[in-house]
Amino acid sequence: MNKHQIAQALDVMAAILEINGENPFKVRAYQNAARIVEGLNGDIASLIATGELREVKGIGAQLAKHIQELCESGSFEEYETLRTSLPVGLLDLLKIPGLGAKKVRVLWKKLDITTIEALKQACIDGHVAALERFGERTQQKILQGIESVKKYEGRYLFPKVEAQALRLRDALKSHSDVIRCEIAGSLRRRMEIVKDIDLVASTKHPATVADFFASLPEADALVGKGDTKVTITTATGVNADLRIVTDEQFPYALHHFTGSKEHNVAMRSRAKEHDLKMNEYGLFRGSDEINIPCKDEAEIFKVLGLDFIPPELRQDMGEIEAAENHALPKLVEEIDLQGTLHMHSTYSDGRGTIEEMALAAAALGWSYIGITDHSKSAGYAGGMQLTTIARQHAEIDELNRKLKGMRIFKGVEVDILADGSLDYDDDTLRLFDFVIASIHSQFTMPEAEMTARICKALRHPLVDILAHPTGRLLLSREPYAVNLPTVIEAAAKHRVAIEINGHPQRLDLDWRLGRLAKEKGVKTVLTSDAHSPDQLMNVRYSLNIARKGWWEKSDVLNCLSADDLSAYFAKRRL
DNA sequence: GCCGTTTTCGGCCCGACTGTTTTCAGTCG
């Protein structure tokens, strides 16, 4: 089993234990382990072999043993026993909002319900409402929950939700009773996929603000409303939570609702070590709970002896330790970007001419672009034949003479063929200023074969950048099987940069691999993979992921000036 | 199941909201 599969098994294990009414801390230990395994750098098998896995905080003797067995044989005894004791489909019930382990167990034991379909029928027949501690309202809520699970699956790409969240935030900010209002939650942490919108507002008139939020035209339905929390379903189907606090409480609430949950748990443990209690309303000392006043998040961190941790890094993946040691990275910023590479024009499957792409980039304040149309085998995308390349380069030369303050690099996105060779011969590749290599066919190879295929391409002396290294399309296509640590190792050895593709469905390289790549000395490029001028903005999403991956300005090729980048490419050809 | 400079047992983050029941369990983040 690979890391992802092991993490999934541990999560399933946690769910089973929960339904069986096990010790909640044991459940958490498994959930925690799943998250840790998912975020491990390096090859899991070798981490087990060297005993390093056992050294990781949160992985004790028992879990290390289970993980080893999962890795080697795909299962472990306790897991098999428990899993087979539970009906298939029961765990799906946990996906329904409002249903947790306890209720699922009751439904199973009392009504023998083991699938979502059966649950739906039981609700319609009124059996669920008859159960102790369930009632009519719960039954209705379950039915609604089933519909929403089916309709939306409850996960959304970042851009779709971000736009909605900004509208809600701006509406709240425009209200005269709102003092401060910010987007919190996974959106603020710039996660690639988000489940809902979290907003925090401060005011002296909570009831007024709550009513205002619930009555916004964006609010399709009111899910819940209390003194300090309002939940609406927006027209796009995304739920939005508003938390209302006093202005004194705002920094603590903003931090709390920004999360991540794991970061918060770690922060509160740290507060406890300092004899403090931390919650969304403050940071309290002593038995009489005297609040330590903080005017913003930075002061909260300071009280706990930490540097300010940017929201993107709040994943409990080493940021607290780094903040303590003043070792946080100075994250790359939008203003650092001088240009971008990887985009398509009408010479392959892009909808904009090269000039239109260049002018759009100039409007964004950039001083260069790299045009990278597809290579000849990419028939699906109008890949360039040799005669086309000559025409394209003549046009770029002409534009470079004509356009002031904008340089166009001649690039190509060359297909990595099934055997790891490239789709143009070396003489053709040398016609370009730089070469991006990527996979667009034959996705279903075994992992070892795919990894070897990509590593062979990385060894090619004319390859400068590897694009979308896993080929994933978020919420629609799984990544192809590839051993990324091995690919990163090879990229480091051959000094090939790895792109962070800013297409909202790709965001590939994943931020979870960022630190590993960076530590190995691999550079990255923040790209849009734009197929039209307006898509150049996608670089913003690439930047989000770069920041989440701890990348700094000096790690990012398109933070170089046009001249320095030109020199960088030229030097690689020597 | 994990962890530990008050250490090998006894903790493990904390609070709001909902629905049900009438004092609180369950869920969620």
XYZ file of C-alpha atoms (C1' of nucleotides) in Angstrom:
603
model
C 0.000 0.000 0.000
C 1.103 3.553 -0.596
C 0.812 6.457 1.846
C -2.566 7.555 0.590
C -4.039 4.092 0.881
C -2.599 3.575 4.347
C -4.034 6.895 5.510
C -7.396 5.930 4.115
C -7.317 2.592 5.941
C -6.458 4.327 9.213
C -9.349 6.723 8.726
C -11.722 3.839 8.081
C -10.346 2.167 11.176
C -11.093 5.309 13.197
C -14.656 5.404 11.897
C -15.212 1.752 12.767
C -13.885 2.259 16.280
C -16.146 5.251 16.676
C -19.238 3.352 15.612
C -18.256 0.592 18.007
C -18.245 3.143 20.786
C -14.517 2.888 21.482
C -12.546 5.382 23.569
C -12.764 8.695 21.650
C -9.087 9.358 22.251
C -8.213 6.108 20.599
C -10.354 7.178 17.654
C -8.473 10.436 17.517
C -5.149 8.650 17.656
C -6.071 6.808 14.433
C -7.390 9.947 12.730
C -4.267 11.752 13.752
C -2.086 8.955 12.418
C -3.931 9.023 9.081
C -3.189 12.717 8.720
C 0.442 12.242 9.727
C 0.983 9.416 7.236
C -0.582 11.483 4.432
C 1.844 14.296 5.142
C 5.008 12.222 5.533
C 7.934 13.192 3.392
C 9.830 10.376 1.858
C 9.134 6.786 1.010
C 6.990 5.113 3.648
C 8.622 1.725 3.278
C 12.072 3.102 3.975
C 10.790 5.199 6.885
C 9.524 1.962 8.381
C 12.754 0.117 7.628
C 14.942 2.757 9.294
C 12.646 3.056 12.294
C 12.117 6.755 11.590
C 8.381 6.249 11.487
C 8.352 5.260 15.138
C 10.117 8.546 15.961
C 7.270 10.638 14.553
C 5.151 12.260 17.257
C 1.734 10.617 17.289
C 2.932 7.266 15.978
C 3.473 4.886 18.862
C 4.471 1.254 18.921
C 1.019 -0.044 18.055
C 0.313 2.296 15.161
C 3.804 1.828 13.750
C 3.145 -1.913 13.713
C -0.248 -1.467 12.039
C 1.191 0.899 9.447
C 3.994 -1.520 8.667
C 1.495 -4.335 8.161
C -0.684 -2.112 5.994
C 2.317 -1.174 3.909
C 3.468 -4.751 3.463
C 0.238 -6.709 3.208
C -2.511 -4.106 2.831
C -4.184 -4.908 6.114
C -3.746 -5.880 9.761
C -5.559 -8.382 11.892
C -7.650 -6.067 14.059
C -8.671 -4.081 11.000
C -9.852 -7.188 9.170
C -11.781 -8.459 12.173
C -13.535 -5.164 12.794
C -14.170 -4.384 9.160
C -15.845 -7.682 8.466
C -18.000 -7.268 11.571
C -19.508 -4.121 10.074
C -21.962 -4.065 7.155
C -20.641 -2.597 3.906
C -22.078 0.872 3.401
C -22.551 1.729 7.052
C -19.597 4.101 7.007
C -21.210 6.040 4.156
C -23.881 7.154 6.608
C -21.259 9.229 8.416
C -21.057 11.516 5.383
C -24.566 12.780 6.048
C -24.484 16.108 7.905
C -25.937 15.759 11.379
C -25.168 12.070 11.602
C -22.263 10.989 13.737
C -21.086 7.636 14.978
C -23.562 7.404 17.838
C -26.650 7.996 15.730
C -25.401 5.728 12.965
C -24.980 2.963 15.524
C -28.536 3.422 16.773
C -29.916 3.370 13.225
C -28.000 0.210 12.543
C -28.848 -1.636 15.767
C -32.487 -0.559 16.112
C -33.616 -0.355 12.481
C -30.973 -2.483 10.760
C -30.178 0.424 8.428
C -26.851 -0.014 6.652
C -27.120 2.071 3.479
C -28.066 5.615 2.571
C -30.932 4.306 0.447
C -32.371 2.305 3.332
C -32.041 5.307 5.601
C -33.900 7.483 3.125
C -36.742 4.985 2.958
C -36.896 4.689 6.762
C -37.189 8.490 7.005
C -39.966 8.559 4.427
C -41.782 5.810 6.332
C -41.381 7.739 9.580
C -39.448 5.001 11.382
C -36.526 7.236 12.224
C -38.626 9.835 14.046
C -39.988 7.098 16.273
C -36.558 6.283 17.660
C -35.593 7.522 21.118
C -33.885 10.919 20.975
C -34.458 11.300 17.224
C -37.852 12.929 16.522
C -39.480 14.570 13.520
C -36.981 17.403 13.068
C -34.006 15.046 13.050
C -35.727 12.890 10.456
C -36.304 15.885 8.180
C -32.728 17.001 8.653
C -31.430 13.578 7.674
C -33.527 13.645 4.505
C -32.133 17.074 3.615
C -28.656 15.843 4.444
C -29.031 12.894 2.085
C -30.096 15.247 -0.710
C -27.138 17.552 -0.182
C -24.695 14.649 -0.084
C -26.059 13.449 -3.400
C -26.280 16.861 -5.028
C -22.983 18.431 -4.099
C -20.835 15.790 -2.482
C -19.950 18.713 -0.261
C -16.587 19.618 -1.778
C -15.764 22.561 -3.973
C -12.800 23.981 -5.821
C -11.305 27.047 -4.183
C -12.176 29.702 -6.816
C -15.861 28.916 -6.908
C -16.230 29.354 -3.189
C -13.811 32.256 -2.894
C -15.910 34.495 -5.120
C -19.013 33.743 -3.083
C -17.167 34.337 0.185
C -15.861 37.706 -0.952
C -19.385 38.814 -1.820
C -20.617 37.813 1.628
C -17.694 39.471 3.374
C -18.160 42.707 1.437
C -21.862 42.735 2.191
C -21.135 42.342 5.905
C -18.430 44.998 5.822
C -20.879 47.421 4.298
C -23.178 47.127 7.324
C -22.718 50.037 9.711
C -22.878 47.824 12.818
C -20.025 45.581 11.655
C -16.654 46.681 13.040
C -14.325 44.015 11.601
C -15.116 41.140 9.241
C -12.830 38.569 7.659
C -13.006 35.299 5.788
C -11.648 32.490 7.972
C -11.576 28.715 7.615
C -9.994 26.659 4.867
C -10.472 29.499 2.395
C -8.183 31.711 4.434
C -5.718 28.845 4.651
C -5.907 28.627 0.846
C -6.826 24.969 0.734
C -7.287 23.588 -2.792
C -10.675 22.141 -1.878
C -13.099 23.673 0.602
C -16.321 22.455 2.134
C -17.889 25.675 3.303
C -17.362 29.366 3.921
C -16.387 30.639 7.370
C -16.762 34.296 8.228
C -16.026 36.132 11.461
C -17.505 39.551 12.249
C -17.258 41.806 15.276
C -20.048 44.110 16.397
C -21.832 45.661 19.354
C -25.160 44.508 17.959
C -24.988 40.760 17.311
C -28.697 40.221 16.788
C -28.867 42.919 14.110
C -25.872 41.471 12.266
C -27.256 37.944 12.529
C -30.577 39.052 11.055
C -28.825 41.000 8.321
C -26.721 37.996 7.311
C -29.699 35.637 7.314
C -31.636 38.010 5.075
C -28.934 38.605 2.457
C -30.068 37.928 -1.111
C -27.180 35.431 -1.339
C -28.873 33.315 1.338
C -30.995 30.649 -0.299
C -31.937 28.906 2.910
C -31.372 29.379 6.616
C -29.741 26.298 8.102
C -29.335 27.490 11.674
C -29.358 30.665 13.709
C -28.247 31.402 17.263
C -26.851 34.375 19.165
C -23.337 34.027 17.848
C -23.590 31.727 14.843
C -25.657 31.826 11.679
C -25.470 29.240 8.914
C -26.957 29.799 5.483
C -26.984 27.834 2.273
C -25.994 30.101 -0.595
C -27.422 30.026 -4.081
C -24.387 28.058 -5.291
C -25.140 25.313 -2.771
C -22.221 26.153 -0.494
C -22.946 26.636 3.184
C -21.638 29.767 4.883
C -21.109 30.088 8.638
C -20.941 33.506 10.247
C -19.547 33.807 13.772
C -20.406 37.009 15.592
C -18.188 38.267 18.420
C -17.269 41.493 20.201
C -14.391 43.464 18.756
C -12.181 42.528 21.738
C -12.810 38.866 20.920
C -12.250 39.260 17.180
C -8.549 38.248 16.951
C -9.073 35.084 18.997
C -12.177 34.178 17.007
C -10.436 34.829 13.688
C -7.572 32.589 14.715
C -9.887 29.913 16.050
C -12.100 29.742 12.989
C -9.177 29.903 10.591
C -7.935 26.599 11.946
C -6.885 24.145 10.902
C -8.461 22.055 13.575
C -5.136 20.296 14.070
C -3.281 23.598 14.328
C -5.784 24.769 16.945
C -5.406 21.621 19.006
C -1.651 22.100 19.006
C -1.974 25.784 19.856
C -4.297 25.117 22.765
C -1.964 22.457 24.085
C 0.815 24.997 23.868
C -1.320 27.549 25.712
C -1.868 24.993 28.409
C 1.880 24.487 28.741
C 2.060 28.214 29.423
C -0.700 27.840 32.050
C -3.149 29.562 29.758
C -6.522 28.570 28.419
C -7.248 29.376 24.808
C -10.610 29.485 23.069
C -12.356 31.585 20.444
C -13.023 34.355 22.962
C -9.641 34.882 24.449
C -6.460 33.733 26.080
C -7.004 33.344 29.802
C -4.661 33.145 32.776
C -5.296 31.646 36.191
C -8.354 30.270 37.904
C -10.145 33.617 37.672
C -9.555 33.485 33.916
C -8.145 36.926 33.302
C -8.020 37.618 29.578
C -4.718 38.646 28.068
C -5.648 41.459 25.672
C -4.466 41.027 22.076
C -5.400 43.469 19.349
C -4.609 41.095 16.505
C -3.476 37.543 15.750
C 0.214 38.479 15.839
C -0.109 39.412 19.506
C -1.739 36.079 20.309
C 1.197 34.246 18.770
C 3.597 36.533 20.628
C 2.039 35.726 24.011
C 2.705 32.067 23.255
C 6.301 32.792 22.303
C 5.730 32.383 18.586
C 6.359 34.406 15.461
C 3.280 35.187 13.385
C 2.260 32.111 11.428
C 0.680 32.934 8.048
C -2.744 31.279 7.694
C -1.526 29.140 4.785
C 0.900 27.314 7.073
C -1.540 26.535 9.885
C -1.768 22.800 9.283
C 0.128 21.509 12.309
C 2.876 20.399 9.980
C 5.861 21.923 11.733
C 4.831 25.576 11.636
C 4.539 25.964 15.411
C 8.000 24.592 16.005
C 9.391 26.813 13.251
C 7.611 29.848 14.701
C 9.143 29.103 18.075
C 12.632 28.933 16.578
C 12.164 32.005 14.370
C 12.603 29.672 11.425
C 9.415 30.308 9.474
C 9.957 30.897 5.758
C 9.442 34.333 4.250
C 6.755 33.168 1.844
C 6.755 34.186 -1.800
C 4.329 37.028 -2.523
C 2.417 38.187 -5.564
C 4.606 41.262 -5.858
C 7.688 39.019 -6.238
C 6.435 37.587 -9.535
C 8.098 39.056 -12.627
C 6.352 36.980 -15.250
C 5.113 33.463 -15.863
C 5.761 30.433 -18.051
C 3.538 27.631 -19.345
C 0.622 28.909 -21.380
C -0.949 28.067 -24.700
C -1.761 30.111 -27.783
C -3.623 29.603 -31.026
C -0.551 27.671 -32.197
C -1.989 24.682 -30.316
C -5.154 24.550 -28.206
C -5.125 28.085 -26.747
C -7.836 30.569 -27.649
C -5.662 33.697 -27.520
C -2.987 34.813 -29.978
C 0.537 35.184 -28.654
C 0.159 38.959 -28.759
C -3.091 38.835 -26.788
C -1.432 36.664 -24.145
C 1.526 39.031 -23.944
C -0.649 42.114 -23.577
C -2.763 40.443 -20.897
C 0.418 39.561 -18.988
C 1.661 43.147 -19.287
C -1.645 44.353 -17.887
C -0.988 42.182 -14.834
C 2.306 44.000 -14.343
C 4.573 41.250 -15.609
C 7.595 41.768 -17.830
C 7.755 38.392 -19.553
C 5.854 35.271 -20.542
C 6.867 31.874 -21.833
C 4.643 30.511 -24.573
C 4.540 26.719 -24.407
C 2.304 25.139 -26.992
C 1.882 21.393 -27.261
C 4.214 19.086 -29.160
C 3.364 17.081 -32.257
C 1.939 13.914 -30.687
C -0.658 15.899 -28.773
C -3.163 15.523 -31.561
C -6.040 16.224 -29.202
C -4.588 19.676 -28.589
C -3.337 20.631 -32.040
C 0.306 19.955 -31.218
C 2.825 21.786 -33.389
C 4.404 20.186 -36.414
C 7.920 21.293 -37.363
C 6.770 23.854 -39.941
C 4.458 25.415 -37.382
C 7.337 25.951 -34.982
C 9.224 28.000 -37.560
C 6.185 30.184 -38.124
C 5.601 30.611 -34.409
C 9.185 31.623 -33.727
C 9.130 34.188 -36.523
C 6.027 35.698 -34.959
C 7.585 35.766 -31.466
C 10.733 37.451 -32.846
C 8.564 40.082 -34.481
C 6.555 40.662 -31.286
C 9.728 40.929 -29.210
C 10.870 43.737 -31.518
C 7.505 45.445 -31.349
C 6.431 45.139 -27.693
C 8.235 47.319 -25.179
C 8.707 46.086 -21.625
C 7.408 42.630 -22.443
C 9.622 39.727 -23.406
C 8.282 36.524 -24.874
C 10.301 33.368 -24.281
C 10.009 30.570 -26.808
C 8.976 27.513 -24.881
C 7.286 24.220 -25.536
C 5.251 21.737 -23.509
C 6.647 18.541 -24.906
C 4.893 15.239 -24.278
C 6.710 12.583 -22.321
C 5.962 9.490 -24.385
C 5.159 6.113 -22.892
C 8.795 5.020 -22.820
C 10.004 8.247 -21.209
C 11.439 9.701 -24.401
C 10.354 13.120 -25.639
C 8.039 13.984 -28.495
C 10.653 16.048 -30.418
C 14.233 15.198 -31.279
C 17.046 17.154 -29.654
C 17.643 19.417 -32.643
C 14.023 20.518 -32.544
C 14.068 21.026 -28.778
C 17.151 23.246 -29.121
C 15.065 25.673 -31.179
C 13.315 26.708 -27.960
C 14.573 28.897 -25.105
C 13.259 26.382 -22.604
C 11.463 23.048 -22.468
C 8.608 21.914 -20.232
C 7.963 18.173 -20.177
C 4.703 16.582 -19.119
C 2.468 13.550 -19.508
C -0.770 13.633 -21.489
C -1.293 10.009 -22.422
C -1.004 6.480 -21.050
C -2.024 7.400 -17.505
C -2.691 3.908 -16.274
C 0.790 2.483 -15.897
C 1.962 0.748 -12.733
C 3.655 3.118 -10.324
C 7.185 1.855 -10.871
C 6.850 2.154 -14.647
C 5.351 5.641 -14.465
C 8.029 6.816 -12.053
C 10.771 5.455 -14.308
C 9.108 7.115 -17.322
C 9.139 10.529 -15.672
C 12.628 10.130 -14.237
C 13.950 9.254 -17.686
C 12.510 12.510 -19.019
C 14.122 14.396 -16.140
C 17.510 12.975 -17.121
C 17.161 14.497 -20.587
C 19.607 17.410 -20.649
C 17.223 19.712 -22.519
C 14.331 19.456 -20.049
C 14.086 22.513 -17.790
C 10.726 22.074 -16.084
C 8.427 19.191 -15.203
C 4.751 20.169 -15.476
C 1.769 18.832 -13.486
C 3.711 15.883 -12.061
C 0.704 13.753 -11.056
C -1.837 14.653 -13.727
C -4.613 14.847 -11.164
C -7.826 16.761 -11.776
C -9.277 17.626 -8.399
C -12.773 16.262 -7.803
C -12.735 14.431 -11.105
C -9.596 12.451 -11.916
C -7.235 10.662 -9.567
C -3.512 11.305 -9.915
C -1.696 8.668 -11.904
C 0.360 6.260 -9.871
C 3.759 7.842 -9.380
C 6.327 7.909 -6.603
C 6.769 11.640 -6.094
C 9.654 11.532 -3.619
C 11.629 9.589 -6.226
C 10.663 12.109 -8.915
C 11.694 14.981 -6.630
C 14.987 13.233 -5.950
C 15.610 12.974 -9.705
C 14.555 16.576 -10.325
C 17.036 17.711 -7.672
C 19.824 15.645 -9.186
C 19.281 16.955 -12.704
C 18.353 20.473 -11.554
C 14.954 20.346 -13.225
C 12.322 22.666 -11.780
C 8.873 21.327 -10.902
C 5.914 23.480 -11.793
C 3.059 24.374 -9.500
C 0.263 24.388 -12.038
C -2.282 27.054 -11.138
C -5.254 25.536 -12.907
C -7.788 25.236 -10.061
C -8.351 21.566 -10.833
C -4.655 20.740 -10.932
C -2.650 22.669 -8.310
C -0.013 20.099 -9.008
C 2.687 19.803 -7.462
C 0.667 19.364 -4.292
C 1.658 21.713 -1.455
C 2.225 18.745 0.847
C 5.332 17.908 -1.156
C 6.588 21.487 -1.195
C 8.875 21.296 1.787
C 10.473 18.084 0.624
C 11.172 19.509 -2.832
C 12.488 22.721 -1.365
C 14.771 20.945 1.064
C 16.222 18.943 -1.828
C 16.984 22.221 -3.596
C 14.384 21.856 -6.330
C 13.147 25.118 -7.845
C 9.568 25.737 -8.814
C 7.669 27.862 -11.342
C 4.274 29.373 -10.658
C 2.209 28.923 -13.779
C -1.313 29.392 -15.055
C -1.462 26.767 -17.814
C -3.656 29.455 -19.403
C -5.519 28.576 -22.578
C -6.858 32.129 -22.934
C -5.728 35.583 -21.757
C -8.168 35.753 -18.843
C -6.810 32.478 -17.430
C -3.417 34.045 -16.742
C -4.974 35.029 -13.418
C -4.717 31.373 -12.410
C -1.152 32.106 -11.337
C -2.822 33.417 -8.188
C -3.900 29.890 -7.277
C -0.439 28.580 -7.971
C 0.888 31.231 -5.591
C -1.528 30.053 -2.890
C -0.168 26.539 -3.174
C 3.451 27.711 -3.246
C 2.864 29.569 0.005
C 1.215 26.551 1.574
C 4.265 24.536 0.538
C 6.638 26.890 2.386
C 8.218 28.145 -0.856
C 10.161 31.405 -0.791
C 10.980 33.965 -3.459
C 14.448 32.502 -4.004
C 12.911 29.089 -4.832
C 10.700 30.420 -7.605
C 12.078 30.797 -11.134
C 9.526 33.363 -12.227
C 10.616 35.680 -9.446
C 13.755 36.216 -11.561
C 13.917 39.182 -13.914
C 13.657 38.465 -17.635
C 17.421 38.863 -18.041
C 18.253 36.618 -15.099
C 15.802 33.969 -16.249
C 17.273 34.123 -19.744
C 20.734 33.645 -18.270
C 19.457 30.772 -16.133
C 18.084 28.919 -19.173
C 21.192 29.656 -21.234
C 23.490 28.319 -18.531
C 21.570 25.058 -18.404
C 22.302 24.508 -22.093
C 26.066 24.752 -21.628
C -3.676 4.597 21.080
C -0.205 8.311 22.444
C 2.565 10.785 25.637
C 5.903 12.216 29.517
C 11.833 17.431 32.884
C 5.104 17.034 38.373
C 6.342 10.476 33.598
C 4.526 4.419 33.047
C -0.825 6.139 34.784
C -4.027 9.393 33.841
C -4.686 12.690 31.138
C -5.830 13.741 26.180
C -8.921 21.302 23.404
C -13.052 23.657 23.768
C -17.537 25.651 23.066
C -22.009 26.552 20.175
C -26.047 24.799 18.403
C -29.766 21.421 17.747
C -33.218 18.546 19.070
C -34.920 16.208 22.491
C -36.282 16.405 26.860
C -36.857 19.223 31.326
C -31.001 18.574 31.941
C -28.240 16.843 28.289
C -26.284 13.928 24.464
C -24.738 14.274 19.939
C -22.616 16.710 16.261
C -19.610 19.965 14.349
C -15.634 22.711 13.581
